[in-house]
Amino acid sequence: TGRPASDDMPVVHVSAKDAIAYAEWLSAQTGRRYRLPSEAEFEYALRAGGSGRFPWGNGAPPARAGNFTGGADVSPSGRRWRTAFSGSGDGAWGTTGVGSYNANAWGLHDLAGNVSEWVADCWHDNYRRAPRDGAAWLNPGCRSKVVRGGSWASSPEELRSAWRQGSDANNTTARIGFRVVRDI
């Protein structure tokens, strides 16, 4: 909106390289190892033990499930989504404060909705030869990284638990952010 973001807003307009650099900086500052989650870790946390098409199961999202496109949502200028969950609405058009909606079954917030997130993996168009242990699939000189989890402006198709997209590691947008995980 052209104003400084409040402290509870997700970080956006950050590249995968910036997100990785932040995790490295945080590790150096704390003496603990922080990193971006692997693609497998992200989906495992997103599903929280479920197996449905979406993180909440199948069909339309329940009330307060997250910040994503709803047929009842209206922009400040009166626009509506062309592809949205019919009859749903979260009252937002753009990002909202982290944790504003219900957590998933494991107590995690905003894995689907609000902002899509960079993960550590390099982009591959299939999983052939992917690590079987859930580790990030990295390649030297990787230029494209994986984005997981839908954003506030994602179509219903992009909110599927298995949705993934490749993007240039230098790309920034108002729809992509990141989270870090800590090795224990």
mmCIF file of N, CA and C in Angstrom, residues 38 40-41 130-136:
data_model
loop_
_atom_site.group_PDB
_atom_site.id
_atom_site.type_symbol
_atom_site.label_atom_id
_atom_site.label_comp_id
_atom_site.label_asym_id
_atom_site.label_seq_id
_atom_site.Cartn_x
_atom_site.Cartn_y
_atom_site.Cartn_z
ATOM 1 N N SER A 38 13.371 -27.834 3.383
ATOM 2 C CA SER A 38 13.373 -28.527 2.098
ATOM 3 C C SER A 38 11.937 -28.561 1.582
ATOM 4 N N ALA A 40 10.306 -31.183 0.733
ATOM 5 C CA ALA A 40 9.615 -32.288 1.416
ATOM 6 C C ALA A 40 9.202 -31.887 2.828
ATOM 7 N N GLU A 41 10.074 -31.183 3.546
ATOM 8 C CA GLU A 41 9.734 -30.732 4.900
ATOM 9 C C GLU A 41 8.557 -29.766 4.869
ATOM 10 N N ALA A 130 15.406 -37.498 -6.861
ATOM 11 C CA ALA A 130 15.323 -36.623 -5.683
ATOM 12 C C ALA A 130 15.798 -37.381 -4.444
ATOM 13 N N PRO A 131 16.339 -36.688 -3.464
ATOM 14 C CA PRO A 131 16.738 -37.367 -2.221
ATOM 15 C C PRO A 131 15.531 -38.073 -1.585
ATOM 16 N N ARG A 132 15.742 -39.247 -1.081
ATOM 17 C CA ARG A 132 14.651 -40.023 -0.481
ATOM 18 C C ARG A 132 14.499 -39.751 1.013
ATOM 19 N N ASP A 133 15.409 -38.975 1.580
ATOM 20 C CA ASP A 133 15.369 -38.736 3.020
ATOM 21 C C ASP A 133 14.733 -37.399 3.403
ATOM 22 N N GLY A 134 14.145 -36.684 2.453
ATOM 23 C CA GLY A 134 13.509 -35.402 2.747
ATOM 24 C C GLY A 134 14.454 -34.222 2.700
ATOM 25 N N ALA A 135 15.729 -34.468 2.419
ATOM 26 C CA ALA A 135 16.702 -33.378 2.331
ATOM 27 C C ALA A 135 16.437 -32.541 1.081
ATOM 28 N N ALA A 136 16.918 -31.330 1.092
ATOM 29 C CA ALA A 136 16.781 -30.453 -0.073
ATOM 30 C C ALA A 136 17.578 -31.025 -1.244
#
